[in-house]
XYZ file of C-alpha atoms in Angstrom:
647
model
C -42.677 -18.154 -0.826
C -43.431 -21.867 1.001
C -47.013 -20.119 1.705
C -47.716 -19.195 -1.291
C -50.475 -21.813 -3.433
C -49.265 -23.428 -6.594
C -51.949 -25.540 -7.343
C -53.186 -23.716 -10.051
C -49.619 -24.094 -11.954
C -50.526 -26.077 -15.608
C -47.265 -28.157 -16.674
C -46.362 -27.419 -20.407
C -45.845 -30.479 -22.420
C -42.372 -31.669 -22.235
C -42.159 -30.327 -18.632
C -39.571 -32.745 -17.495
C -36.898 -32.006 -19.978
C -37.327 -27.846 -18.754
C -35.165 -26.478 -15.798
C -37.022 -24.139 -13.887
C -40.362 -23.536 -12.233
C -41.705 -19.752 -12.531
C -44.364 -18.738 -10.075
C -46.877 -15.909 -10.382
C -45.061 -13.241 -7.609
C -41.862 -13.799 -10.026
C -39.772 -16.501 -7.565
C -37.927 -18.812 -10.040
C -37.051 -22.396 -8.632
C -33.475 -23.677 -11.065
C -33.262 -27.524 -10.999
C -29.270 -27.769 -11.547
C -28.500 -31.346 -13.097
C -30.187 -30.002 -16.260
C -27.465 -30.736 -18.807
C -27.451 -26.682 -19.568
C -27.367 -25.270 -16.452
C -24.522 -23.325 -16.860
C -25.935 -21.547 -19.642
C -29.252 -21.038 -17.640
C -27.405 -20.450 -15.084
C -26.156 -17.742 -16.911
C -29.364 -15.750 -17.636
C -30.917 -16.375 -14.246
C -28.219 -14.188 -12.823
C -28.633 -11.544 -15.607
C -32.696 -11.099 -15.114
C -32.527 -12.261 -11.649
C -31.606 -11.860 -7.755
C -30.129 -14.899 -6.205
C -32.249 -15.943 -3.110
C -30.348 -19.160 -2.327
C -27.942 -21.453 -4.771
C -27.027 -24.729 -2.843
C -25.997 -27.453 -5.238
C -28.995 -28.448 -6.429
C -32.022 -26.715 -6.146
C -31.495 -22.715 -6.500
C -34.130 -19.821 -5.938
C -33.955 -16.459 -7.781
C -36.431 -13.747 -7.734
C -37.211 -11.484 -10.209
C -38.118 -8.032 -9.484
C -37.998 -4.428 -11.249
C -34.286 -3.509 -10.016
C -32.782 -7.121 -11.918
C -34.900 -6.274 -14.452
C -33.468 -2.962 -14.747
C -30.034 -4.146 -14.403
C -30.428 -6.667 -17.428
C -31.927 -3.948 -19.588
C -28.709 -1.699 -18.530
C -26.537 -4.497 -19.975
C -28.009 -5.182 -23.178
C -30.535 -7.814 -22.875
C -33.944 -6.872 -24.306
C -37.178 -7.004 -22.256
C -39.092 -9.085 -24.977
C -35.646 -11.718 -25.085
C -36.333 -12.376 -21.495
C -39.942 -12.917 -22.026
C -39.402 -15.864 -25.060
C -36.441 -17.645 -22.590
C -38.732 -17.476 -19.799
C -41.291 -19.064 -21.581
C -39.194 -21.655 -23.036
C -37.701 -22.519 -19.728
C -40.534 -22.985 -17.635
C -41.811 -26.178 -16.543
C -45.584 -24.517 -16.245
C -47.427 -22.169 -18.220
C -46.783 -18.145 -17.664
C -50.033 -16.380 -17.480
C -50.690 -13.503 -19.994
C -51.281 -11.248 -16.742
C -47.255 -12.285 -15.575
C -45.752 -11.312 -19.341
C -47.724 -8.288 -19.345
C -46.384 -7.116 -16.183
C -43.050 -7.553 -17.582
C -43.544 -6.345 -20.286
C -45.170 -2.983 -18.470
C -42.156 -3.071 -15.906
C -40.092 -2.564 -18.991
C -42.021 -0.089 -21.028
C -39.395 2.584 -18.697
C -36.364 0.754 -17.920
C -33.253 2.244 -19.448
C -34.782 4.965 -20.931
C -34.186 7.386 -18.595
C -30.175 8.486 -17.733
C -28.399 11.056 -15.724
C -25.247 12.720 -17.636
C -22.995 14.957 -16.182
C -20.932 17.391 -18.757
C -18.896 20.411 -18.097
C -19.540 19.727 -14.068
C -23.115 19.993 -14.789
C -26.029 17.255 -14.430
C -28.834 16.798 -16.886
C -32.019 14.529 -16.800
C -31.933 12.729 -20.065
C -34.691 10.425 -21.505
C -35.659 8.932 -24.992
C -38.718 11.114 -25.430
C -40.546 13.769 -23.946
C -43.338 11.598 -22.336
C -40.783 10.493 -20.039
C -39.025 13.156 -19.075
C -42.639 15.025 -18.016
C -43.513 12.015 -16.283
C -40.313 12.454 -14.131
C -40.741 16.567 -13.596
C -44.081 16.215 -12.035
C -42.506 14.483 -9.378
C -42.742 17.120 -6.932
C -39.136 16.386 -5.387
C -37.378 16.257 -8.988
C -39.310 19.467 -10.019
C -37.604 21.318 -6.719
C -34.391 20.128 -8.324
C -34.868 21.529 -11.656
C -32.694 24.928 -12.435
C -34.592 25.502 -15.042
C -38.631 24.691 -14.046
C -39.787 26.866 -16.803
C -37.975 24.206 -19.520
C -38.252 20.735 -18.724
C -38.622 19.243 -21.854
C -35.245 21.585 -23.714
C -33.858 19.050 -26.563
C -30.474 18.582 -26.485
C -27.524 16.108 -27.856
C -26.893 13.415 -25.641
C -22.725 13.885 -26.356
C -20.178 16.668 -27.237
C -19.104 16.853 -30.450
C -16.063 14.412 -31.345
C -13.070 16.425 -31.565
C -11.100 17.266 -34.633
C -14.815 18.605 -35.886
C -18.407 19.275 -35.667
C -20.076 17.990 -38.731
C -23.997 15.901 -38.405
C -21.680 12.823 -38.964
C -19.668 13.566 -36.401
C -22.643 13.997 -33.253
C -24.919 11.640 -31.700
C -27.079 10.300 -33.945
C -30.517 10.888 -31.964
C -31.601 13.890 -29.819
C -33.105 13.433 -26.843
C -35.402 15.867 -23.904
C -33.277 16.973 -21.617
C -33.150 19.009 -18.435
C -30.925 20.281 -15.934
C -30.722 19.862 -12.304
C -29.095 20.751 -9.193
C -25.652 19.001 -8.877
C -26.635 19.348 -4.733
C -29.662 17.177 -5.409
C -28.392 14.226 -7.135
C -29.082 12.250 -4.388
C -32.682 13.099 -3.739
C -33.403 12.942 -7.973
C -31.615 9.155 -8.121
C -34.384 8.242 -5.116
C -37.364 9.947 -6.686
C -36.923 8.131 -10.231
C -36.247 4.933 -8.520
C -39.760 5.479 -6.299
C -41.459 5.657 -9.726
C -39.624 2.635 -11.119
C -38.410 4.667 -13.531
C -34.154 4.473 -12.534
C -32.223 6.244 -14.366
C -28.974 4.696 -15.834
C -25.760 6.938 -15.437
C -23.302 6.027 -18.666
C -20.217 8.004 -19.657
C -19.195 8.437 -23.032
C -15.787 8.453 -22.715
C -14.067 8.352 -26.210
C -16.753 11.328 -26.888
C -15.109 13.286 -24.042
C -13.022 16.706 -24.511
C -9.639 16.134 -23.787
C -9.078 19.857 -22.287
C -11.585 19.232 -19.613
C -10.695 15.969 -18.913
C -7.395 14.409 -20.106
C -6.506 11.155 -20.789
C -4.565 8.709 -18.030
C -1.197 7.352 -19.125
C -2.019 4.132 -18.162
C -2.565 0.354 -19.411
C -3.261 -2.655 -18.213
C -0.125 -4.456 -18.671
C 0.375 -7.123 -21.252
C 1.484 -10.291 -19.062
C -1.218 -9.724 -17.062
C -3.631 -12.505 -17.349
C -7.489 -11.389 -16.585
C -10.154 -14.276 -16.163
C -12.661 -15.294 -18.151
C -15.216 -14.483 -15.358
C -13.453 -11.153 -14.713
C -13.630 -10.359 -18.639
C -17.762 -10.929 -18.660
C -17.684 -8.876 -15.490
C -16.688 -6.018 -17.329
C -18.125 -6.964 -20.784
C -21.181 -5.820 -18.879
C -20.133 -2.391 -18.050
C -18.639 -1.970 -21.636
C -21.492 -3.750 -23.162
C -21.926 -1.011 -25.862
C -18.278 0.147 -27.120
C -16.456 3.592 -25.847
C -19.016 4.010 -22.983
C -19.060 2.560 -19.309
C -22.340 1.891 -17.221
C -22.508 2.533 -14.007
C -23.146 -0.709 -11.482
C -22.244 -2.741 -9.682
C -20.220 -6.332 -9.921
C -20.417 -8.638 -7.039
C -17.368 -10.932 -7.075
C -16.265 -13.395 -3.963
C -13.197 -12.225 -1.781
C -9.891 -13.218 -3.525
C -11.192 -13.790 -6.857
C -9.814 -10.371 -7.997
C -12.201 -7.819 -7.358
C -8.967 -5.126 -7.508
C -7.720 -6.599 -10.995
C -11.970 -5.539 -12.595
C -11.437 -1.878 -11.208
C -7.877 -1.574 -12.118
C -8.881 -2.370 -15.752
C -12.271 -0.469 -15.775
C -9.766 2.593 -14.748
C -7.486 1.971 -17.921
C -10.749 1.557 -20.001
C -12.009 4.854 -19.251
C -8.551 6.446 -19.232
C -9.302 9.464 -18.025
C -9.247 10.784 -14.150
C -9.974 7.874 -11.666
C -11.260 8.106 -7.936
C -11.048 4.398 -5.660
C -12.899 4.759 -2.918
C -12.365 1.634 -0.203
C -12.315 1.135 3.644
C -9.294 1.410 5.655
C -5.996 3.037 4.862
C -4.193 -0.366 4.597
C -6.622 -1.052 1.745
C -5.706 2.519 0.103
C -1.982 0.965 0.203
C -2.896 -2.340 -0.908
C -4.472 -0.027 -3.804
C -1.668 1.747 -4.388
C 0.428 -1.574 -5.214
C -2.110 -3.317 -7.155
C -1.992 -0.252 -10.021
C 1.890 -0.345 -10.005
C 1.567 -4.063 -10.098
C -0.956 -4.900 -12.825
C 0.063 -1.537 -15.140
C 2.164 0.661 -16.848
C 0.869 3.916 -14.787
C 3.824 6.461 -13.751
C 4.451 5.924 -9.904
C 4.245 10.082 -9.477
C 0.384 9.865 -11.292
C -1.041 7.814 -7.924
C -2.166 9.993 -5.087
C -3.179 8.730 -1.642
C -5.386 10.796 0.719
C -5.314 9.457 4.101
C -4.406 10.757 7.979
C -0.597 10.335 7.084
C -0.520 10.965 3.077
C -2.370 14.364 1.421
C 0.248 15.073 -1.435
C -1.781 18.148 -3.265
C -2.523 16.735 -7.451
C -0.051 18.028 -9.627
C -1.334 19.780 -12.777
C -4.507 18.589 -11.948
C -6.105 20.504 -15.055
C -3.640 18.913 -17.652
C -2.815 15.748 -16.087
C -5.282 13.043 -15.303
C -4.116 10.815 -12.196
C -5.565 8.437 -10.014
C -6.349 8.981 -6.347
C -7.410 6.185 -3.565
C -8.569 7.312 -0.587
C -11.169 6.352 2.342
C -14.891 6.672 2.974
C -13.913 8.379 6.388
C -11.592 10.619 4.901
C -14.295 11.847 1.821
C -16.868 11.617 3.799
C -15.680 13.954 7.207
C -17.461 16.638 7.552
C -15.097 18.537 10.735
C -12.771 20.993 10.540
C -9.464 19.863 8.136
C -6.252 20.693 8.167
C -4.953 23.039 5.226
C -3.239 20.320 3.057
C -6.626 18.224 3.216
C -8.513 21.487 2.675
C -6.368 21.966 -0.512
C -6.711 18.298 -1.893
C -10.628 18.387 -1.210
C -11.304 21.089 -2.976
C -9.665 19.850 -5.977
C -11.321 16.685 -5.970
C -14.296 18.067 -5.638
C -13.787 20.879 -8.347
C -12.550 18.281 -10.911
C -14.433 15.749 -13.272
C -13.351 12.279 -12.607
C -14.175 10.024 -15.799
C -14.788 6.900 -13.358
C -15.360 6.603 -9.571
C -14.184 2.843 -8.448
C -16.220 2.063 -4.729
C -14.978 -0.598 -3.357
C -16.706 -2.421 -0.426
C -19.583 -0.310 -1.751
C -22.023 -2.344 0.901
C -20.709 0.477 3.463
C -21.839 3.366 0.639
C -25.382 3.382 2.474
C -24.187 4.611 5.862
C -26.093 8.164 6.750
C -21.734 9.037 6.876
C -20.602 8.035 3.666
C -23.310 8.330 1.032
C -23.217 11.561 0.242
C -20.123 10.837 -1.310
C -21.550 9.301 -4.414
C -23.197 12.230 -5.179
C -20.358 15.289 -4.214
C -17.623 13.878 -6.584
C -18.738 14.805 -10.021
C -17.870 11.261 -11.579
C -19.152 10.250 -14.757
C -20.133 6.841 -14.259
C -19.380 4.827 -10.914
C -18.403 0.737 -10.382
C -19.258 -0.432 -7.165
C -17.244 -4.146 -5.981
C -18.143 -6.107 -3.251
C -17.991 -9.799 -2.287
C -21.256 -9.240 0.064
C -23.981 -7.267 -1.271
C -25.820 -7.231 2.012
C -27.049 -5.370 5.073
C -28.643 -5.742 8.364
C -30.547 -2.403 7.657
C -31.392 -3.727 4.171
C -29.933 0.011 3.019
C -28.048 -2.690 0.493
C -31.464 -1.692 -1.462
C -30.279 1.877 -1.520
C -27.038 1.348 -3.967
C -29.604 0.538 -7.168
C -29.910 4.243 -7.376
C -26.758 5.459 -5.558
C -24.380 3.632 -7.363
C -26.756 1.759 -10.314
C -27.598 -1.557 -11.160
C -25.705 -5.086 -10.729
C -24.441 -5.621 -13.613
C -22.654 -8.932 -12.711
C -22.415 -11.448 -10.050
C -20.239 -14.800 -9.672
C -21.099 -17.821 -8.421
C -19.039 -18.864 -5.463
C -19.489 -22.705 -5.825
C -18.358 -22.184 -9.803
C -15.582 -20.095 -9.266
C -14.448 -22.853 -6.096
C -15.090 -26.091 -8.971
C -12.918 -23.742 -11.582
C -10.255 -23.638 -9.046
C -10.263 -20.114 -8.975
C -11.377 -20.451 -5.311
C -9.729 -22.600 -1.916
C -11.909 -25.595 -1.014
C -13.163 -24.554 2.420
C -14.495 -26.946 5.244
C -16.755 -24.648 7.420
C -17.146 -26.054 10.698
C -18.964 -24.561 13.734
C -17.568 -26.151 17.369
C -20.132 -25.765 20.017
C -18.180 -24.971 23.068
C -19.235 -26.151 26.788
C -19.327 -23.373 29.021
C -17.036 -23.681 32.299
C -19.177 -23.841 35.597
C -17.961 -20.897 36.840
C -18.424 -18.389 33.448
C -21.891 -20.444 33.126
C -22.502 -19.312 36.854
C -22.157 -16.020 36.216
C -24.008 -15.982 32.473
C -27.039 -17.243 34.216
C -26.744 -14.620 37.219
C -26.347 -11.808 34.286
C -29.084 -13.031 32.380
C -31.736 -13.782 35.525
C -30.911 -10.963 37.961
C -29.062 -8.210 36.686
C -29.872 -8.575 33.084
C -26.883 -7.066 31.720
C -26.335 -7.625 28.063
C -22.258 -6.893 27.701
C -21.754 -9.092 30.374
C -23.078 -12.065 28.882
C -21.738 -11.610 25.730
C -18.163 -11.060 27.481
C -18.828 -14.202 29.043
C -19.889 -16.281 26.027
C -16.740 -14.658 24.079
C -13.951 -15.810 26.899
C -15.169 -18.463 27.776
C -12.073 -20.809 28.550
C -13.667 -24.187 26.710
C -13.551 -21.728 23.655
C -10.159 -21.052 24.263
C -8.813 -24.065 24.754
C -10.439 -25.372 21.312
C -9.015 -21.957 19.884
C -4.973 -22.924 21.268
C -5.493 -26.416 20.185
C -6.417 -25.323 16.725
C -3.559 -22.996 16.575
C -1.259 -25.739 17.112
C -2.845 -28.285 14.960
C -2.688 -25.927 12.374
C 0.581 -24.655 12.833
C 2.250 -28.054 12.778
C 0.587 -28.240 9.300
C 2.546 -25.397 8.362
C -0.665 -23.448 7.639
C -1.097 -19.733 8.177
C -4.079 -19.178 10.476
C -6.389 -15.965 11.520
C -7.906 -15.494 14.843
C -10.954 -12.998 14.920
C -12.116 -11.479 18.094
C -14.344 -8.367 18.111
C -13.860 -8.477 22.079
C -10.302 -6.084 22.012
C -10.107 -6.897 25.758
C -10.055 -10.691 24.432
C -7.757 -10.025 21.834
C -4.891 -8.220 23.706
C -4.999 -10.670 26.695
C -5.134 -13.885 24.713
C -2.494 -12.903 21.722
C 0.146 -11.955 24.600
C -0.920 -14.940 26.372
C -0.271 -17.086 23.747
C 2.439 -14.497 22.404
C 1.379 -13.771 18.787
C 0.835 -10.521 16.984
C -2.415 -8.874 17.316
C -3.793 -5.961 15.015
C -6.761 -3.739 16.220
C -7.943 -0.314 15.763
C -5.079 1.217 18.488
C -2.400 -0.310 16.203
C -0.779 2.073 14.114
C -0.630 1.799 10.483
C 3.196 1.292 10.367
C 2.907 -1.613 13.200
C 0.063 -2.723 10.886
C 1.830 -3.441 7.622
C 5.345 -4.488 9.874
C 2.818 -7.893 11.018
C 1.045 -8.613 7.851
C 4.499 -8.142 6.014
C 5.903 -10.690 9.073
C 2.883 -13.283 8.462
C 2.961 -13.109 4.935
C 6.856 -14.026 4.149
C 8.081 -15.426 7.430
C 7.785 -18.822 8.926
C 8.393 -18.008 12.826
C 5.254 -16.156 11.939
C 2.181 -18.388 11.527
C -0.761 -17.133 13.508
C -1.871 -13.507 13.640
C -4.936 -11.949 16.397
C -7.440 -9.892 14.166
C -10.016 -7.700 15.346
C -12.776 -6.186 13.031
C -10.328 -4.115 11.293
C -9.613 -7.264 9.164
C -12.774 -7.787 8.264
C -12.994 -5.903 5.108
C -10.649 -4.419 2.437
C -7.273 -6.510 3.532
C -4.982 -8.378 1.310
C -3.753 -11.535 3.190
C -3.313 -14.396 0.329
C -1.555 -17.147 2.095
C -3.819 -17.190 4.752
C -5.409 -20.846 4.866
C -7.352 -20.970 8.593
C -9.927 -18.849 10.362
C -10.967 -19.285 13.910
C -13.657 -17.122 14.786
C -14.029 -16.854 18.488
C -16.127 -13.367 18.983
C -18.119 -11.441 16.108
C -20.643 -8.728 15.611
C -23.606 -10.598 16.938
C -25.664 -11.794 13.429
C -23.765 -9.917 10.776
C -24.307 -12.318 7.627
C -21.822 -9.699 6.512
C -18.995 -10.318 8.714
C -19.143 -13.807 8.183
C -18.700 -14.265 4.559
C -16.001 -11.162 4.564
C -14.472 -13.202 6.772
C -14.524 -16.193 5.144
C -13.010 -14.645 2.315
C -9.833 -14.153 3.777
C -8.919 -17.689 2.739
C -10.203 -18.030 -0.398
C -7.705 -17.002 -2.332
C -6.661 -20.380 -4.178
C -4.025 -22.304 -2.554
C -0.905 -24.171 -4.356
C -1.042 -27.291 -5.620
C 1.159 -29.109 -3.215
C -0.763 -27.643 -0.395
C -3.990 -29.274 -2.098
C -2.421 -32.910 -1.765
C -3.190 -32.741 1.950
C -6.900 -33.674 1.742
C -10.255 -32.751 -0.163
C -10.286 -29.441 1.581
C -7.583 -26.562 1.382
C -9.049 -23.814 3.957
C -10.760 -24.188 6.949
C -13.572 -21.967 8.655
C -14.167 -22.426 12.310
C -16.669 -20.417 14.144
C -16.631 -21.049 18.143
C -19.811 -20.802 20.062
C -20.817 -21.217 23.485
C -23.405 -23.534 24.134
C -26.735 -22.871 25.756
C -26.084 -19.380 25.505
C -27.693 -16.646 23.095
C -24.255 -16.554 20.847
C -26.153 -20.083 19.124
C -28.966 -17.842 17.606
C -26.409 -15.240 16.593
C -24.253 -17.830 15.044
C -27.023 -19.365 12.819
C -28.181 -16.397 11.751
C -24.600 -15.289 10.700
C -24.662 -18.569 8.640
C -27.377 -17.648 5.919
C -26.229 -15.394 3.379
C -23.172 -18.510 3.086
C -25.123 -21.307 3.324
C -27.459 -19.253 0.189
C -24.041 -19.479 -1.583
C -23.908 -23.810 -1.203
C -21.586 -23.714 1.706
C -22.644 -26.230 4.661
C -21.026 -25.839 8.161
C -20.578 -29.064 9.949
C -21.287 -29.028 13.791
C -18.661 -30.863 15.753
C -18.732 -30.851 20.134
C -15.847 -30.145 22.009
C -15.707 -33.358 23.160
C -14.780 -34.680 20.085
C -11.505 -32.724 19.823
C -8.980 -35.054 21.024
C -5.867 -34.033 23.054
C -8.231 -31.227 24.802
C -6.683 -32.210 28.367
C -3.377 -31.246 27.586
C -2.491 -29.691 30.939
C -0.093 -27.520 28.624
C -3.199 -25.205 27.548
C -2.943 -21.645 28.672
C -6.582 -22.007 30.492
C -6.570 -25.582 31.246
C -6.280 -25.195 35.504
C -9.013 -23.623 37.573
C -6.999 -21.082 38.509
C -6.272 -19.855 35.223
C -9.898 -19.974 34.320
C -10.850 -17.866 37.394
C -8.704 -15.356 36.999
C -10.069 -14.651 33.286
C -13.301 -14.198 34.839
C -11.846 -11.643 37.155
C -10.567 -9.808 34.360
C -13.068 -9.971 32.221
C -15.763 -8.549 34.815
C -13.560 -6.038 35.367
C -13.314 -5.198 31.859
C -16.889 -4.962 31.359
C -17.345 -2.438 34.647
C -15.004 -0.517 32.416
C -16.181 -0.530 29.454
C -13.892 -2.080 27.650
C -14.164 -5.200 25.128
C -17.282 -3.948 23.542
């Protein structure tokens, strides 16, 4: 922390030729030019949380949950210890090892297993596993209070025969709990820093209770070298999968790591993700990338709920939604029937995808009411506003990987994006009105309304569109304001998709943007924020968001990262282009910076440019160039607000 006092640090000898600076609350400062930073680079990420990596000084922190996530992968407590040490630019006091070393002492010793739809407490010794039952909240969750400390094999028997050679090696304590208290036994361990891993043995499993999936990755598929270390970590020790999570960038192929987790595990396989699009997108990806029988792929969504076919005998994969898991209303029969298989089945792996939502009060209970044997969360933005982010160490388990966006952009494997944020003059008569909302009625909605329509932002937004257009590029427009949306896309008459649109309508426009060229600019609202496949997408103009979601911006951002083809790189240095609008003098400025941080952690800079400087702004041509035009959006949009509407 800057407050924090570092004059006591003692410089080792040879201090100049080390890379990093470790300080006494466990903050790690990276010097990058040091000729091996991508190796240190490397084990920073295993052992540590990122705080901020611009290009050439980087923070990390290190703290019991990395900790526990590099034990969960493989790397030894003591190994992390001799690195630091020869790393460091100062000396490491005894007390700082020690405490390392204590943290440690616990981690990865502790695991919940679930066989035969039951869940066991499993740790290396019986020390351990007391420790955990006097926890009053774990020892309410015990069936069996009277036998906490019951030895038992950590595996089934292989099958074909149950000879000593043929079991686990080591015995360990176990104990049984309530499958209804998962949730509250995950959050216990992880109070007493004690988090328990959850692995599945899968090449150990019986085939009778849970079959094998017909399905491979196929062979022309080509996976990355980042994507292969990504799930080297969850296979780190051979035939069994960790539970985690890997925190990839949006379009570096976050689908392609679950898809082949799945056909790792090859048994039953739940994807969980956002929006039914996604569940389609899904769908396509597993025909795509391998050789699994269309007729083993079930979809549960508001228009699909095809009931699982020999569900005992034949393992499948379904995708479905949070919502539709997570509902807890009356159902219709069909979804009745489909629940209450999922539910009654084992499912070798459960794939979350934008698990950053798996927090909500709504939708993590979910994690805990399938009976998966081990769980991969994916996201591209492992953060919160609530800071529930915290929660998905023990819901879902440790992060067992996460990319670099800057490396992954210098490999190629990511578009060169310009960020630039264009601060917007308000027009007299919106700032008028902003000023009379703020000072004497005080009414929030209004001024944000105001700050979202106003016509300087608009005109900036049209010219853009052209600019863009006569490029040939395919650009996004983002509005969270649907008034906004609807009466500027038919304004400027381009397709808009928002939560009213229905899914057919939907996939008819993205299909439209994606493979024709009389369709070059779509209207998004929030719906596009997450979960959406839109790869030739090369410009975003953001002209309304959630307030300071650090969130929103980066999943937005993403939408354009997919890498772009070479001819289109030939244009200039930069092949995407990020523009955030914002009113000036108004409160959206303080939303807009704060919606900056989590990207400008990552390296990204935005640079500021004034409406002023875009030439050709006079262009009498503009939808909201006159006066007149500009008044009647404020009539409008105060109307809107009285209604309700835009929020």
């Amino acid at each position: 922390p800057a407050s924090a006092d570092l004059r006591s640090l003692v410089l080792v000898e040879g201090h100049a030729r080390r890379p990093v600076w470790v300080y006494p609350s466990g903050r790690i400062v990276f010097e990058t030019w040091h000729p091996r930073s991508a190796d240190v680079t490397d084990f920073l990420m295993a052992v540590a949380e990122p705080v901020s990596r611009p290009e050439l000084i980087q923070e990390y922190q290190l703290t019991v949950l990395s900790l526990n996530a590099a034990v969960s992968t493989g790397i030894d407590v003591e190994v992390i210890v001799k690195i630091l040490v020869r790393l460091s630019k100062n000396v490491l006091a005894d007390s700082f090892l020690s405490s390392i070393r204590k943290q440690g002492r616990f981690i990865g010793k502790s695991k919940l297993m679930l066989r035969d739809n039951r869940h066991f407490l499993e740790c290396s010794d019986r020390e351990l596993l007391n420790i955990l039952c006097a926890d009053p909240i774990i020892a309410q969750s015990l069936l069996r209070p009277d036998l906490p400390t019951a030895v038992e094999p950590t595996g089934p028997p292989r099958e074909g025969g149950g000879g000593p050679a043929e079991l686990r090696a080591e015995a360990v304590a176990s104990a049984e709990i309530n499958s209804l208290r998962v949730e509250e036994v995950k959050a216990a361990a992880h109070r007493l820093q004690m988090p328990l891993l959850q692995e599945y043995d899968y090449r150990m499993d019986r085939t009778d209770k849970n079959p094998p999936l017909q399905a491979h990755v196929k062979p022309e598929i080509a996976v990355r070298a980042y994507q292969k270390q990504a799930l080297s970590k969850m296979f780190s020790v051979d035939g069994v999968a960790k539970s985690g999570i890997v925190v990839l960038p949006c379009g570096a192929g976050k689908t392609l790591v679950g898809i082949s987790a799945c056909c790792r595990v090859g048994r039953r396989c739940l994807v969980l993700t956002s929006t039914s699009v996604a569940v389609d997108q899904w769908r396509r990806q597993f025909q795509l990338f391998t050789t699994i029988p269309p007729e083993d792929v079930y979809m549960l969504t508001s228009d699909c709920k095809r009931p699982i076919e020999d569900c005992e005998r034949r393992a499948c994969v379904l995708i479905s939604t949070y919502n539709m898991l997570g509902y807890t209303g009356k159902r219709s029969g069909e979804t009745e029937l489909l629940m209450s298989q999922i539910q009654q089945l084992e499912w070798g792996l459960m794939v979350v995808d934008e698990v950053q939502v798996m927090p909500a009060k709504t939708f993590r209970t979910v994690a805990t009411t399938v009976k998966a044997h081990s769980i991969l969360g994916l996201t591209a933005t492992l953060v919160r506003e609530d800071n529930l982010v915290y929660d998905l160490h023990w819901l879902i388990g440790p992060k067992l990987y996460e990319a670099s966006w800057q490396q992954l952009q210098d490999d190629g494997f990511l578009s060169r994006v310009r960020c630039v944020e264009v601060w917007c003059e308000m027009s007299k008569a919106f700032f008028d009105e902003y000023l009379r909302a703020e000072d004497v009625c005080r009414d929030a909605n209004l001024r944000r309304a105001l700050w979202t329509c106003n016509p300087t932002k608009l005109t900036v937004c049209e010219y853009l569109i052209r600019f863009h257009e006569h490029r040939g590029d395919k650009t996004i427009v983002f509005s969270d304001n649907i008034f906004l949306l609807e009466e500027y896309a038919k304004k400027l008459g381009r397709y808009y998709i928002c939560g009213k649109v229905d899914m057919r309508e939907r996939m008819q426009i993205l299909g439209a943007f994606q493979n024709s060229s009389t369709c070059n600019t779509i209207f998004l609202s929030k719906v596009g924020d997450n979960a959406i496949d839109i790869p030739n997408a090369s410009v975003i103009v953001q002209i309304s968001s959630h307030y300071g979601s650090r969130r929103q911006e980066a999943q937005r951002l993403g939408r354009i990262l997919r890498p772009k083809p070479k001819e289109f790189d030939a244009k200039s240095k930069f092949n995407a282009f990020f523009y955030s609008l914002v009113s000036r003098d108004t409160q959206e400025m303080y939303y807009a910076n704060r919606r900056q941080q989590f990207l400008v952690e990552q390296g990204y800079n935005y640079h500021v440019l004034r409406d002023e400087s875009v030439h050709k702004m006079n262009d009498e041509s503009f939808v909201y160039h006159s006066e007149e035009a500009q008044l009647q959006l404020l009539k409008l949009v105060m109307e809107s607000v009285r209604r309700g509407e835009g929020q």
